[in-house]
PDB file of C-alpha atoms in Angstrom:
ATOM      1  CA  UNK A  17     -21.568 -38.823 -61.396  1.00 52.00           C
ATOM      2  CA  UNK A  18     -20.432 -39.171 -57.822  1.00 55.00           C
ATOM      3  CA  UNK A  19     -20.099 -36.307 -55.335  1.00 54.00           C
ATOM      4  CA  UNK A  20     -16.671 -35.283 -54.188  1.00 54.00           C
ATOM      5  CA  UNK A  21     -15.833 -36.653 -50.758  1.00 55.00           C
ATOM      6  CA  UNK A  22     -16.374 -34.201 -47.897  1.00 54.00           C
ATOM      7  CA  UNK A  23     -13.134 -33.136 -46.292  1.00 56.00           C
ATOM      8  CA  UNK A  24     -13.031 -32.300 -42.619  1.00 54.00           C
ATOM      9  CA  UNK A  25     -10.697 -29.595 -41.409  1.00 54.00           C
ATOM     10  CA  UNK A  26      -8.474 -30.722 -38.600  1.00 58.00           C
ATOM     11  CA  UNK A  27      -8.127 -28.123 -35.873  1.00 54.00           C
ATOM     12  CA  UNK A  28      -4.518 -27.395 -35.085  1.00 58.00           C
ATOM     13  CA  UNK A  29      -2.901 -25.344 -32.375  1.00 52.00           C
ATOM     14  CA  UNK A  30      -2.518 -22.471 -34.820  1.00 55.00           C
ATOM     15  CA  UNK A  31      -6.316 -22.230 -35.175  1.00 53.00           C
ATOM     16  CA  UNK A  32      -6.936 -21.723 -31.458  1.00 53.00           C
ATOM     17  CA  UNK A  33      -6.406 -18.162 -30.193  1.00 62.00           C
ATOM     18  CA  UNK A  34      -4.057 -17.986 -27.221  1.00 60.00           C
ATOM     19  CA  UNK A  35      -5.615 -17.470 -23.820  1.00 58.00           C
ATOM     20  CA  UNK A  36      -3.992 -16.355 -20.612  1.00 52.00           C
ATOM     21  CA  UNK A  37      -5.476 -17.552 -17.348  1.00 47.00           C
ATOM     22  CA  UNK A  38      -4.605 -15.540 -14.272  1.00 52.00           C
ATOM     23  CA  UNK A  39      -5.148 -16.708 -10.736  1.00 55.00           C
ATOM     24  CA  UNK A  40      -7.445 -14.172  -9.035  1.00 59.00           C
ATOM     25  CA  UNK A  41      -5.644 -12.315  -6.259  1.00 66.00           C
ATOM     26  CA  UNK A  42      -7.457 -10.121  -3.774  1.00 71.00           C
ATOM     27  CA  UNK A  43      -6.010  -6.656  -3.359  1.00 80.00           C
ATOM     28  CA  UNK A  44      -3.411  -6.560  -0.561  1.00 86.00           C
ATOM     29  CA  UNK A  45      -3.987  -2.842   0.060  1.00 89.00           C
ATOM     30  CA  UNK A  46      -6.390  -3.327   3.033  1.00 90.00           C
ATOM     31  CA  UNK A  47      -3.785  -5.389   4.902  1.00 92.00           C
ATOM     32  CA  UNK A  48      -1.026  -2.868   4.307  1.00 94.00           C
ATOM     33  CA  UNK A  49      -3.230   0.112   5.095  1.00 95.00           C
ATOM     34  CA  UNK A  50      -4.534  -1.401   8.344  1.00 95.00           C
ATOM     35  CA  UNK A  51      -0.972  -1.983   9.536  1.00 96.00           C
ATOM     36  CA  UNK A  52      -0.075   1.549   8.488  1.00 96.00           C
ATOM     37  CA  UNK A  53      -3.060   3.067  10.298  1.00 96.00           C
ATOM     38  CA  UNK A  54      -2.426   1.289  13.585  1.00 96.00           C
ATOM     39  CA  UNK A  55       1.311   1.982  13.679  1.00 96.00           C
ATOM     40  CA  UNK A  56       1.258   5.624  12.643  1.00 97.00           C
ATOM     41  CA  UNK A  57      -1.588   6.373  15.067  1.00 97.00           C
ATOM     42  CA  UNK A  58       0.276   4.892  18.040  1.00 96.00           C
ATOM     43  CA  UNK A  59       3.445   6.770  17.147  1.00 96.00           C
ATOM     44  CA  UNK A  60       1.422   9.972  16.674  1.00 97.00           C
ATOM     45  CA  UNK A  61      -0.082   9.939  20.166  1.00 97.00           C
ATOM     46  CA  UNK A  62       3.435   9.426  21.565  1.00 96.00           C
ATOM     47  CA  UNK A  63       4.713  12.411  19.570  1.00 96.00           C
ATOM     48  CA  UNK A  64       1.787  14.530  20.765  1.00 96.00           C
ATOM     49  CA  UNK A  65       2.576  13.513  24.385  1.00 95.00           C
ATOM     50  CA  UNK A  66      -0.952  12.195  24.879  1.00 96.00           C
ATOM     51  CA  UNK A  67       0.667   9.145  26.466  1.00 95.00           C
ATOM     52  CA  UNK A  68       4.079   8.924  28.177  1.00 94.00           C
ATOM     53  CA  UNK A  69       7.116   9.233  25.940  1.00 92.00           C
ATOM     54  CA  UNK A  70       8.349   5.895  27.276  1.00 90.00           C
ATOM     55  CA  UNK A  71       5.569   4.256  25.268  1.00 92.00           C
ATOM     56  CA  UNK A  72       7.604   5.047  22.173  1.00 92.00           C
ATOM     57  CA  UNK A  73       9.212   1.650  22.764  1.00 93.00           C
ATOM     58  CA  UNK A  74       5.782   0.054  22.269  1.00 94.00           C
ATOM     59  CA  UNK A  75       5.340   2.008  19.048  1.00 95.00           C
ATOM     60  CA  UNK A  76       8.751   0.778  17.931  1.00 96.00           C
ATOM     61  CA  UNK A  77       7.809  -2.851  18.577  1.00 96.00           C
ATOM     62  CA  UNK A  78       4.555  -2.327  16.696  1.00 96.00           C
ATOM     63  CA  UNK A  79       6.485  -0.948  13.730  1.00 96.00           C
ATOM     64  CA  UNK A  80       8.733  -4.019  13.770  1.00 96.00           C
ATOM     65  CA  UNK A  81       6.171  -6.737  14.531  1.00 96.00           C
ATOM     66  CA  UNK A  82       3.044  -5.391  12.823  1.00 95.00           C
ATOM     67  CA  UNK A  83       3.762  -2.777  10.157  1.00 96.00           C
ATOM     68  CA  UNK A  84       6.966  -4.159   8.642  1.00 96.00           C
ATOM     69  CA  UNK A  85       5.967  -7.855   8.204  1.00 96.00           C
ATOM     70  CA  UNK A  86       2.370  -7.201   7.162  1.00 95.00           C
ATOM     71  CA  UNK A  87       3.333  -4.542   4.631  1.00 95.00           C
ATOM     72  CA  UNK A  88       6.081  -6.782   3.299  1.00 95.00           C
ATOM     73  CA  UNK A  89       3.492  -9.524   2.805  1.00 94.00           C
ATOM     74  CA  UNK A  90       1.191  -7.032   1.076  1.00 93.00           C
ATOM     75  CA  UNK A  91       4.083  -6.057  -1.168  1.00 93.00           C
ATOM     76  CA  UNK A  92       4.629  -9.651  -2.336  1.00 92.00           C
ATOM     77  CA  UNK A  93       1.002 -10.034  -3.372  1.00 89.00           C
ATOM     78  CA  UNK A  94       1.077  -6.528  -4.832  1.00 87.00           C
ATOM     79  CA  UNK A  95       3.838  -7.516  -7.233  1.00 85.00           C
ATOM     80  CA  UNK A  96       1.899 -10.637  -8.217  1.00 85.00           C
ATOM     81  CA  UNK A  97      -1.097  -8.409  -8.961  1.00 78.00           C
ATOM     82  CA  UNK A  98       1.125  -5.998 -10.957  1.00 79.00           C
ATOM     83  CA  UNK A  99       0.122  -3.131  -8.672  1.00 80.00           C
ATOM     84  CA  UNK A 100       2.862  -0.486  -8.202  1.00 77.00           C
ATOM     85  CA  UNK A 101       1.234   0.992  -5.089  1.00 81.00           C
ATOM     86  CA  UNK A 102       0.861  -2.345  -3.319  1.00 84.00           C
ATOM     87  CA  UNK A 103       4.173  -3.636  -4.640  1.00 88.00           C
ATOM     88  CA  UNK A 104       6.931  -1.065  -4.380  1.00 89.00           C
ATOM     89  CA  UNK A 105       4.931   1.292  -2.143  1.00 91.00           C
ATOM     90  CA  UNK A 106       4.253  -1.276   0.575  1.00 93.00           C
ATOM     91  CA  UNK A 107       7.772  -2.704   0.361  1.00 94.00           C
ATOM     92  CA  UNK A 108       9.338   0.681   0.973  1.00 93.00           C
ATOM     93  CA  UNK A 109       6.908   1.431   3.794  1.00 95.00           C
ATOM     94  CA  UNK A 110       7.863  -1.868   5.428  1.00 96.00           C
ATOM     95  CA  UNK A 111      11.556  -1.045   5.262  1.00 95.00           C
ATOM     96  CA  UNK A 112      11.046   2.468   6.603  1.00 96.00           C
ATOM     97  CA  UNK A 113       8.995   1.246   9.555  1.00 96.00           C
ATOM     98  CA  UNK A 114      11.649  -1.348  10.325  1.00 97.00           C
ATOM     99  CA  UNK A 115      14.305   1.388  10.339  1.00 95.00           C
ATOM    100  CA  UNK A 116      12.144   3.586  12.576  1.00 96.00           C
ATOM    101  CA  UNK A 117      11.430   0.760  14.999  1.00 96.00           C
ATOM    102  CA  UNK A 118      15.048  -0.328  15.387  1.00 96.00           C
ATOM    103  CA  UNK A 119      16.310   3.252  15.749  1.00 95.00           C
ATOM    104  CA  UNK A 120      13.685   4.003  18.411  1.00 94.00           C
ATOM    105  CA  UNK A 121      14.499   0.867  20.389  1.00 94.00           C
ATOM    106  CA  UNK A 122      18.215   1.677  20.395  1.00 94.00           C
ATOM    107  CA  UNK A 123      17.722   5.315  21.473  1.00 92.00           C
ATOM    108  CA  UNK A 124      16.733   6.770  24.855  1.00 92.00           C
ATOM    109  CA  UNK A 125      12.994   7.601  25.146  1.00 90.00           C
ATOM    110  CA  UNK A 126      12.175  11.045  23.778  1.00 86.00           C
ATOM    111  CA  UNK A 127      15.530  11.513  22.053  1.00 91.00           C
ATOM    112  CA  UNK A 128      16.047  12.417  18.411  1.00 92.00           C
ATOM    113  CA  UNK A 129      18.378  11.003  15.770  1.00 94.00           C
ATOM    114  CA  UNK A 130      19.744  13.104  12.887  1.00 95.00           C
ATOM    115  CA  UNK A 131      20.664   9.910  11.035  1.00 95.00           C
ATOM    116  CA  UNK A 132      17.081   8.684  11.265  1.00 95.00           C
ATOM    117  CA  UNK A 133      15.920  12.110  10.143  1.00 96.00           C
ATOM    118  CA  UNK A 134      17.958  11.941   6.956  1.00 97.00           C
ATOM    119  CA  UNK A 135      16.721   8.398   6.338  1.00 96.00           C
ATOM    120  CA  UNK A 136      13.096   9.452   6.731  1.00 97.00           C
ATOM    121  CA  UNK A 137      13.527  12.382   4.357  1.00 97.00           C
ATOM    122  CA  UNK A 138      15.078  10.061   1.774  1.00 96.00           C
ATOM    123  CA  UNK A 139      12.222   7.586   2.263  1.00 96.00           C
ATOM    124  CA  UNK A 140       9.671  10.357   1.784  1.00 96.00           C
ATOM    125  CA  UNK A 141      11.246  11.296  -1.544  1.00 96.00           C
ATOM    126  CA  UNK A 142      11.403   7.666  -2.682  1.00 94.00           C
ATOM    127  CA  UNK A 143       7.719   7.102  -1.912  1.00 94.00           C
ATOM    128  CA  UNK A 144       6.826   9.664  -4.568  1.00 93.00           C
ATOM    129  CA  UNK A 145       7.827   7.098  -7.214  1.00 91.00           C
ATOM    130  CA  UNK A 146       4.861   4.726  -6.615  1.00 88.00           C
ATOM    131  CA  UNK A 147       2.599   7.729  -6.033  1.00 88.00           C
ATOM    132  CA  UNK A 148       3.355   9.168  -9.466  1.00 86.00           C
ATOM    133  CA  UNK A 149       2.979   5.757 -11.130  1.00 81.00           C
ATOM    134  CA  UNK A 150      -0.180   4.697  -9.306  1.00 70.00           C
ATOM    135  CA  UNK A 151      -2.164   4.202 -12.520  1.00 66.00           C
ATOM    136  CA  UNK A 152      -5.277   6.106 -11.479  1.00 65.00           C
ATOM    137  CA  UNK A 153      -5.770   4.730  -7.938  1.00 77.00           C
ATOM    138  CA  UNK A 154      -6.217   8.113  -6.353  1.00 81.00           C
ATOM    139  CA  UNK A 155      -7.127   7.070  -2.788  1.00 86.00           C
ATOM    140  CA  UNK A 156      -4.244   4.589  -2.604  1.00 87.00           C
ATOM    141  CA  UNK A 157      -1.862   7.160  -4.057  1.00 89.00           C
ATOM    142  CA  UNK A 158      -3.171   9.762  -1.616  1.00 91.00           C
ATOM    143  CA  UNK A 159      -2.489   7.498   1.367  1.00 94.00           C
ATOM    144  CA  UNK A 160       1.072   6.807   0.210  1.00 94.00           C
ATOM    145  CA  UNK A 161       1.596  10.525  -0.457  1.00 95.00           C
ATOM    146  CA  UNK A 162       0.372  11.291   3.069  1.00 96.00           C
ATOM    147  CA  UNK A 163       2.765   8.647   4.399  1.00 96.00           C
ATOM    148  CA  UNK A 164       5.566  10.419   2.536  1.00 96.00           C
ATOM    149  CA  UNK A 165       4.540  13.710   4.166  1.00 97.00           C
ATOM    150  CA  UNK A 166       4.430  12.005   7.553  1.00 97.00           C
ATOM    151  CA  UNK A 167       7.985  10.686   7.146  1.00 97.00           C
ATOM    152  CA  UNK A 168       9.199  14.048   5.848  1.00 97.00           C
ATOM    153  CA  UNK A 169       7.809  16.022   8.798  1.00 98.00           C
ATOM    154  CA  UNK A 170       9.084  13.427  11.268  1.00 97.00           C
ATOM    155  CA  UNK A 171      12.476  13.567   9.568  1.00 97.00           C
ATOM    156  CA  UNK A 172      12.659  17.337  10.055  1.00 97.00           C
ATOM    157  CA  UNK A 173      11.779  16.870  13.726  1.00 97.00           C
ATOM    158  CA  UNK A 174      14.534  14.261  14.127  1.00 96.00           C
ATOM    159  CA  UNK A 175      17.003  16.724  12.598  1.00 96.00           C
ATOM    160  CA  UNK A 176      15.918  19.825  14.550  1.00 96.00           C
ATOM    161  CA  UNK A 177      14.385  18.441  17.774  1.00 94.00           C
ATOM    162  CA  UNK A 178      11.947  21.394  17.607  1.00 96.00           C
ATOM    163  CA  UNK A 179       8.683  20.847  19.485  1.00 94.00           C
ATOM    164  CA  UNK A 180       6.668  22.484  16.711  1.00 96.00           C
ATOM    165  CA  UNK A 181       7.819  19.874  14.206  1.00 96.00           C
ATOM    166  CA  UNK A 182       7.094  17.138  16.754  1.00 96.00           C
ATOM    167  CA  UNK A 183       3.501  18.298  17.093  1.00 97.00           C
ATOM    168  CA  UNK A 184       3.186  18.641  13.331  1.00 97.00           C
ATOM    169  CA  UNK A 185       4.501  15.088  12.885  1.00 97.00           C
ATOM    170  CA  UNK A 186       1.918  13.805  15.347  1.00 97.00           C
ATOM    171  CA  UNK A 187      -0.897  15.669  13.616  1.00 97.00           C
ATOM    172  CA  UNK A 188       0.092  14.392  10.170  1.00 97.00           C
ATOM    173  CA  UNK A 189       0.429  10.915  11.674  1.00 97.00           C
ATOM    174  CA  UNK A 190      -3.154  11.001  12.938  1.00 97.00           C
ATOM    175  CA  UNK A 191      -4.390  12.247   9.558  1.00 97.00           C
ATOM    176  CA  UNK A 192      -2.493   9.404   7.891  1.00 97.00           C
ATOM    177  CA  UNK A 193      -4.044   6.916  10.308  1.00 96.00           C
ATOM    178  CA  UNK A 194      -7.548   8.089   9.416  1.00 96.00           C
ATOM    179  CA  UNK A 195      -6.834   8.119   5.676  1.00 95.00           C
ATOM    180  CA  UNK A 196      -5.251   4.661   5.717  1.00 95.00           C
ATOM    181  CA  UNK A 197      -8.186   3.264   7.699  1.00 95.00           C
ATOM    182  CA  UNK A 198     -10.654   4.656   5.165  1.00 92.00           C
ATOM    183  CA  UNK A 199      -8.625   3.219   2.295  1.00 90.00           C
ATOM    184  CA  UNK A 200      -8.474  -0.190   3.979  1.00 91.00           C
ATOM    185  CA  UNK A 201     -12.232  -0.236   4.573  1.00 89.00           C
ATOM    186  CA  UNK A 202     -13.080   0.988   1.072  1.00 86.00           C
ATOM    187  CA  UNK A 203     -10.877  -1.552  -0.721  1.00 82.00           C
ATOM    188  CA  UNK A 204     -11.895  -4.393   1.598  1.00 84.00           C
ATOM    189  CA  UNK A 205     -15.585  -3.634   1.077  1.00 82.00           C
ATOM    190  CA  UNK A 206     -15.043  -3.452  -2.662  1.00 78.00           C
ATOM    191  CA  UNK A 207     -13.299  -6.807  -2.679  1.00 69.00           C
ATOM    192  CA  UNK A 208     -16.010  -8.466  -0.564  1.00 70.00           C
ATOM    193  CA  UNK A 209     -18.913  -7.214  -2.686  1.00 69.00           C
ATOM    194  CA  UNK A 210     -17.044  -7.318  -6.016  1.00 70.00           C
ATOM    195  CA  UNK A 211     -18.089  -3.798  -6.892  1.00 65.00           C
ATOM    196  CA  UNK A 212     -17.137  -0.269  -5.815  1.00 65.00           C
ATOM    197  CA  UNK A 213     -19.048   0.795  -2.697  1.00 62.00           C
ATOM    198  CA  UNK A 214     -17.102   3.733  -1.258  1.00 64.00           C
ATOM    199  CA  UNK A 215     -15.265   6.251  -3.449  1.00 55.00           C
ATOM    200  CA  UNK A 216     -11.661   5.251  -4.096  1.00 64.00           C
ATOM    201  CA  UNK A 217     -10.985   7.671  -6.950  1.00 56.00           C
ATOM    202  CA  UNK A 218     -10.228   4.984  -9.515  1.00 61.00           C
ATOM    203  CA  UNK A 219     -10.048   6.171 -13.107  1.00 53.00           C
ATOM    204  CA  UNK A 220     -11.885   4.336 -15.882  1.00 51.00           C
ATOM    205  CA  UNK A 221      -8.559   3.273 -17.406  1.00 44.00           C
ATOM    206  CA  UNK A 222      -7.954   0.911 -14.470  1.00 46.00           C
ATOM    207  CA  UNK A 223     -11.149  -1.112 -14.784  1.00 45.00           C
ATOM    208  CA  UNK A 224     -13.284  -2.508 -17.551  1.00 40.00           C
ATOM    209  CA  UNK A 225     -17.102  -2.424 -17.316  1.00 39.00           C
ATOM    210  CA  UNK A 226     -16.778  -0.970 -13.830  1.00 40.00           C
ATOM    211  CA  UNK A 227     -15.527  -4.245 -12.349  1.00 41.00           C
ATOM    212  CA  UNK A 228     -12.490  -3.927 -10.078  1.00 44.00           C
ATOM    213  CA  UNK A 229      -9.570  -6.102 -11.024  1.00 45.00           C
ATOM    214  CA  UNK A 230     -10.546  -6.544 -14.699  1.00 45.00           C
ATOM    215  CA  UNK A 231      -8.051  -4.820 -16.976  1.00 44.00           C
ATOM    216  CA  UNK A 232      -7.865  -4.308 -20.707  1.00 42.00           C
ATOM    217  CA  UNK A 233      -4.198  -5.243 -20.582  1.00 38.00           C
ATOM    218  CA  UNK A 234      -1.759  -6.708 -18.100  1.00 36.00           C
TER     219      UNK A 234
END
């Protein structure tokens, strides 16, 4: 009596579970936040009259040549990383800074623009969209929310030309500069060491096993 021949099972494509390989992308938030910190701080000291008002032209060029392009670049990588803060948030910041820079360059030093004021108020409202859909990134959402407040206060100043609102805009601008610089340092340090170092307020739903950038789902 002979044994039945042994049959080998051929592995087909249906037997192999699908895998998705994603190219690792570093968070673009530090780049966008550094540009935000530098630009808002320069504009703030102009609004507070700590330096001559004529230096507002320099702040305008910084908004056009530093904030707008760098935040636009951060937005592109933010969309690739499926990050609403870095994607839509940075894109809208870039556009708003471009508007502010061009309007400042075309206006006499120290003057106000009601049209710019309305635009800044609209931008402040629009920035609440990425803030409310930040997905648990509390520090990043806080920085964008503070940027929205900065644009809102500046917009009221552009509409009213009241010195009190000008000082308030400068103060909020300095606070935004400090907050954005902290966010940039915290996220950059986290990316370099591949683990959270400084508090960024991330919820557990964003990460898996405490490792930044690892998600349970896309």
